[in-house]
XYZ file of C-alpha atoms in Angstrom:
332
model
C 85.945 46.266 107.822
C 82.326 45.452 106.980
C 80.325 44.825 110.251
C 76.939 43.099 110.653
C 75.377 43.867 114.108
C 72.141 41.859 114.511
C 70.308 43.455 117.343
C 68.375 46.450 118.899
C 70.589 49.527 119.329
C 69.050 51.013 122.245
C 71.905 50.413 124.385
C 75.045 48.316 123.848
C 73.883 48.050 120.303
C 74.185 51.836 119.687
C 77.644 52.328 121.494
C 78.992 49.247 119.320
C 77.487 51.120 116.147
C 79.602 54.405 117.249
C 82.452 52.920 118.246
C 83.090 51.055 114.848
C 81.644 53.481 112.658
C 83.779 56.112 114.486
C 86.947 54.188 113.617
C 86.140 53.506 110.090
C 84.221 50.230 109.708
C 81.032 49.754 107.622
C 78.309 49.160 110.061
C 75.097 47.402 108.708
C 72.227 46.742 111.337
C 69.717 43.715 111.378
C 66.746 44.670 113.588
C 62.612 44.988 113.227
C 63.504 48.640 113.376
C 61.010 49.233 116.295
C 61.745 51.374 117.693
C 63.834 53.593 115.331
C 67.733 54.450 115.907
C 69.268 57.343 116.608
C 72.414 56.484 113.603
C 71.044 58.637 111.065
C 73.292 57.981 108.007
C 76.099 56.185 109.998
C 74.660 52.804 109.081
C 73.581 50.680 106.679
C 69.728 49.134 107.742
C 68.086 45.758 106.658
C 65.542 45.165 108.418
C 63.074 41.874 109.637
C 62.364 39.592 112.681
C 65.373 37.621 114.342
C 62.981 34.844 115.050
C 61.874 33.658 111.586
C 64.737 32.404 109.305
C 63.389 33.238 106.711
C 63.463 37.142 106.943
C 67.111 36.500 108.215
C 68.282 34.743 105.122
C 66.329 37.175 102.679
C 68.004 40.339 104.080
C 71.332 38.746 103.999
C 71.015 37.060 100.768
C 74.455 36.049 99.409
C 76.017 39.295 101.367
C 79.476 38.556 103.095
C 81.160 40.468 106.461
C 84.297 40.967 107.779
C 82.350 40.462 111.342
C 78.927 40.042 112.490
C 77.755 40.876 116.337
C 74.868 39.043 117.414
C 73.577 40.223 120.633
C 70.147 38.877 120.765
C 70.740 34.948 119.857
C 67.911 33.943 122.571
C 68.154 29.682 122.085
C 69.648 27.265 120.051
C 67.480 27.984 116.886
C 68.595 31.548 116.608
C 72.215 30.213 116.922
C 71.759 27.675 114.201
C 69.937 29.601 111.597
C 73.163 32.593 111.960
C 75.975 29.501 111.557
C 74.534 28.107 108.762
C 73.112 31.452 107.214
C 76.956 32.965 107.719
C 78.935 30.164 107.063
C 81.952 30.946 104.967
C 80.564 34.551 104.525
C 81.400 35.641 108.055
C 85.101 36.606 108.989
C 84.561 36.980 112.593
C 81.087 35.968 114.545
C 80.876 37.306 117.945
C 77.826 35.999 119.972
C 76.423 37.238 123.241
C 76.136 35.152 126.062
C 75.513 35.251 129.928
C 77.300 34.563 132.922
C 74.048 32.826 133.666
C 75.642 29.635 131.830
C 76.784 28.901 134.841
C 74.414 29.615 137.337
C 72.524 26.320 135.748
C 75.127 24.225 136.695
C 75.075 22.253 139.474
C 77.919 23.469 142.685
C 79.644 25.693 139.734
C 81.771 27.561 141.636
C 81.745 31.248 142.292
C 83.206 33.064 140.700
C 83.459 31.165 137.854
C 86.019 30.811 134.969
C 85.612 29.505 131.736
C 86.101 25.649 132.438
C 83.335 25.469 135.009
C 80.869 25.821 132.233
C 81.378 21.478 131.973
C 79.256 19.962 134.514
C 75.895 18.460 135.297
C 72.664 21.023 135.099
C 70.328 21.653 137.654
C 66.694 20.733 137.066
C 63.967 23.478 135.857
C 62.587 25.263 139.429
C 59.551 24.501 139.753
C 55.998 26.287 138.637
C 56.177 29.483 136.053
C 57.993 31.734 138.461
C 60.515 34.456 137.567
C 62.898 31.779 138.510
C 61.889 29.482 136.404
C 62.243 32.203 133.967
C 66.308 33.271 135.200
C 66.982 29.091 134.602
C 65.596 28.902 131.074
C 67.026 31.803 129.824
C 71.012 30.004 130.797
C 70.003 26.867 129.249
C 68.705 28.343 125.753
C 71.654 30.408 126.331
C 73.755 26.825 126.584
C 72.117 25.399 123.399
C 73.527 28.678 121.796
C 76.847 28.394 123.080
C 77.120 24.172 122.266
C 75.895 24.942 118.890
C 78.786 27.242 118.718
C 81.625 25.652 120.017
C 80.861 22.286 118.011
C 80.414 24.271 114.983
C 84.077 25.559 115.263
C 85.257 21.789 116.179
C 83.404 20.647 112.601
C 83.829 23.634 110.277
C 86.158 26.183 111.939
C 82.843 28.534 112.307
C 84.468 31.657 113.579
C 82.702 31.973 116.457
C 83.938 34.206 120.190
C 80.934 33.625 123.459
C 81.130 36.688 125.497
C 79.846 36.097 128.945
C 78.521 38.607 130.434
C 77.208 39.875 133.870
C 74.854 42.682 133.923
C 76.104 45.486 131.821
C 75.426 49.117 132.840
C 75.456 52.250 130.786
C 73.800 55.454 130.388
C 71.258 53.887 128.071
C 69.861 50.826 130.022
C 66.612 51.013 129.138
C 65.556 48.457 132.101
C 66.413 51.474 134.411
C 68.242 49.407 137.019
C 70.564 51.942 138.697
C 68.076 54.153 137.670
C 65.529 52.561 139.693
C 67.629 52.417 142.861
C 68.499 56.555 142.303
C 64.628 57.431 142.349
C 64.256 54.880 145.123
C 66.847 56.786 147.201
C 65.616 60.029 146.870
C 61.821 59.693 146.689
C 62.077 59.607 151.039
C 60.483 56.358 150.966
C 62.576 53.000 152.129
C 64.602 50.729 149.668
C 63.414 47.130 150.390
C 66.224 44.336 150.299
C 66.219 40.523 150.996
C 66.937 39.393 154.367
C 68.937 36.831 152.660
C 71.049 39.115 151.020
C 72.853 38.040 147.697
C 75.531 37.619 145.530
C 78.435 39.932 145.746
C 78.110 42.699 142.641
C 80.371 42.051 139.707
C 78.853 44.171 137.080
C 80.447 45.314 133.668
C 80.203 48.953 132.001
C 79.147 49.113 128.274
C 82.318 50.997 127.370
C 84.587 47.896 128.116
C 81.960 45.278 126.453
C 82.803 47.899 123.081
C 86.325 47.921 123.652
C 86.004 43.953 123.986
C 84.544 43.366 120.926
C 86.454 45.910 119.107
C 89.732 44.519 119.791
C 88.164 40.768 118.975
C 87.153 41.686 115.126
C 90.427 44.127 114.650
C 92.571 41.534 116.004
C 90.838 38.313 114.879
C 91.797 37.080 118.213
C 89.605 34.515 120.111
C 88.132 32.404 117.485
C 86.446 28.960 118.980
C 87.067 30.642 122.389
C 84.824 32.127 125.159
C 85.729 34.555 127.831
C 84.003 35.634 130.666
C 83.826 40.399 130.536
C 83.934 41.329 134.414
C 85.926 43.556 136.619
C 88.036 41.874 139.549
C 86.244 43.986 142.067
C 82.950 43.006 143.939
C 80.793 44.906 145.788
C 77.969 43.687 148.233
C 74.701 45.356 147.979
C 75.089 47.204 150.986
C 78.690 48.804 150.128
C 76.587 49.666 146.699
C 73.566 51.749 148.467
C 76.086 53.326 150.453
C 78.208 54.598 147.892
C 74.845 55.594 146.016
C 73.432 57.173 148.946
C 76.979 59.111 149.769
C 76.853 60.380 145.788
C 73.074 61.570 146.100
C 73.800 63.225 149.816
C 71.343 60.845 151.382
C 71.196 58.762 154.135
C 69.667 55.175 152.668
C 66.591 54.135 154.126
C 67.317 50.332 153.874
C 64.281 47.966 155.027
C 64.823 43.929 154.613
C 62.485 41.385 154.753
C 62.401 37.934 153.679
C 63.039 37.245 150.170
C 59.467 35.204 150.096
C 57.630 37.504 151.054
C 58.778 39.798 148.540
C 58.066 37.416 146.473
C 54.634 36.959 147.447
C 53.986 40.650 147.290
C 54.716 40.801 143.658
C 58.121 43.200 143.959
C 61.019 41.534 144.106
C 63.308 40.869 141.962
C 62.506 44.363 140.604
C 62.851 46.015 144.024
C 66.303 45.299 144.156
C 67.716 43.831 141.294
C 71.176 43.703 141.923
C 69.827 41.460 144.705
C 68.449 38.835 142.654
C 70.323 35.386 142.679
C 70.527 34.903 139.224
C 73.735 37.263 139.240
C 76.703 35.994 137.824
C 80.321 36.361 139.059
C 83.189 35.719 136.662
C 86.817 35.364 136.784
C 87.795 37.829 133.944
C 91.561 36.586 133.828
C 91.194 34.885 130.749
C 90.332 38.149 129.210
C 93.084 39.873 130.948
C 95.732 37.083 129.643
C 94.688 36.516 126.265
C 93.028 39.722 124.940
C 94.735 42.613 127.025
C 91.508 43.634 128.450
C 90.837 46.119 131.390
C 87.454 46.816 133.097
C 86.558 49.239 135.101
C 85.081 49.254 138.497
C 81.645 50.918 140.040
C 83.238 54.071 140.969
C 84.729 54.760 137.464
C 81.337 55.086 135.937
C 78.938 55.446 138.846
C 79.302 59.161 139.648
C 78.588 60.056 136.122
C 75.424 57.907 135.856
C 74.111 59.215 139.248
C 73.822 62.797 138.233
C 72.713 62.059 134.828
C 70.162 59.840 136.963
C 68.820 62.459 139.584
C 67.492 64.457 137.183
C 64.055 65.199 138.164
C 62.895 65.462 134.891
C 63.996 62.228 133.442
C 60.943 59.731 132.913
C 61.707 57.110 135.866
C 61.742 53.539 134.810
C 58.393 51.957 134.312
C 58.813 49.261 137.041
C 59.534 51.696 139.268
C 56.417 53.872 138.966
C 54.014 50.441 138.335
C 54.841 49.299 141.818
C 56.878 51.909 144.230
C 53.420 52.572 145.813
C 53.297 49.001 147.069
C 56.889 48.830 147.824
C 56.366 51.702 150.536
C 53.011 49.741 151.952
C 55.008 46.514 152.555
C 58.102 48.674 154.366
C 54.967 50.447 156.343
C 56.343 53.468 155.714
């Protein structure tokens, strides 16, 4: 099978390169190439920026694939430019999208499964805030997913959504479990919300591989979209506890009111896994209609928490830009 993967390969990208190299596909990556891979000769490189259609349609030229990957369609004009680039060249187009889909929509309920994407959308937040930020990122993620789903209705455009929660893996370059590890272990306190947060439904790269694996060798899931989440959830407290018990610490949790983390400049990035704008899916579609397993925290977390406290791993750059100021606001 000839692949096209349009994306970085830092993390999912590179496991998804592996994986289909490993079982005998022809892998060719679409990327700035900034920074480099780590592939060597495994794939096949064109390079040029996602964002201008025009680079896009000169490195493809009149090229056809099996299956193309696109993990970085940001907004409906990404989406359009790969349907009508691809069209009747394409075999298989599997697009990534977000659980955040849903967290636009207005009294979607939690968690959600594939029909509650329909529904009226709640208005932008207000001001530039992070926020603002978490609800435009679902709604170019919408105009992605729309573009998709009518292009299959028109033209039978192969297209699969994957919606998908936060996705952990030993190469997450945002540094999230990461973050919490050093946080743990530095002595200082871990601040949380007072408000707490959604429960933790978070999916492991391995299973997000297998996913689209068995999408492009089975040609399964064409015009449909499926939600990639374990059926366990975890609260955030259950989640420093297990972390702490894995590190032989005793977590120094502080909370304090989400706003005035806010004000302080350090939350969300204090505690992600507390932020909001965390999705929760129903995965049973995926289950049903694909075969799929997931596995849970505990499958994965014990191997990622020694590789983590390492003391001589570089700690994730939002953690050393504003730790300092995390441990002045606890008053420790």
């Amino acid at each position: 099978m000839n692949v096209l993967l349009i994306g970085g390969t830092r993390n999912v990208g590179h496991h998804l390169a592996i994986a289909l190299t490993d079982r005998g596909h022809h892998v060719t990556t679409f990327n700035r190439g900034r920074p480099p891979d780590e592939l060597g000769d495994r794939v096949e490189r064109l390079h040029g920026d996602r964002t201008d259609p025009a680079q896009i349609v000169r490195a493809l030229g009149r090229r056809s694939f099996d299956g193309c990957i696109d993990t970085i369609a940001m907004r409906g004009g990404d989406t359009r430019v790969a349907i009508d680039t691809l069209d009747g060249r394409v075999g298989h187009y599997v697009h990534f999208s977000t659980g955040q889909v849903y967290l636009v929509r207005e009294s979607c309920p939690v968690p959600a499964r594939e029909e509650d994407y329909d529904g009226p959308l709640l208005p932008a937040p207000p001001g530039d805030s992070w926020e603002s930020a978490e609800w435009r990122y679902g709604i170019e993620k919408r105009e992605c997913e729309d573009l998709l789903a009518a292009a299959w209705t028109t033209r039978r455009f192969p297209g699969t959504r994957l919606r998908l929660p936060m996705i952990h893996g030993e190469r997450d370059h945002y540094g999230r479990i990461h973050g919490y590890v050093r946080r743990l272990l530095d002595g200082g306190p871990l601040l949380i919300p007072l408000e707490g947060g959604p429960d933790l439904c978070h999916v492991h790269q391995a299973d997000v591989v297998a996913a689209v694996g068995r999408l492009l060798e089975s040609g399964s899931g064409k015009g449909r979209a499926y939600n990639l989440a374990p059926d366990e959830r975890w609260t955030i407290e259950e989640f420093i506890d297990r972390l702490g018990a894995l590190l032989g610490v005793e977590p120094d949790v502080v909370r304090l009111p989400r706003a005035e983390l806010e004000a302080a400049g350090l939350f969300p990035a204090c505690s992600p896994f507390s932020n909001p704008w965390m999705s929760v899916l129903d995965s049973r579609r995926a289950r049903e209609e694909l075969g799929l397993v997931f596995a849970g925290f505990d499958d994965y977390l014990p191997e990622l928490v020694e590789r983590y406290r390492d003391p001589d791993l570089d700690p994730p750059a939002i953690y050393a830009r504003q730790r300092e100021r995390e441990k002045e606001s606890a008053g420790a």
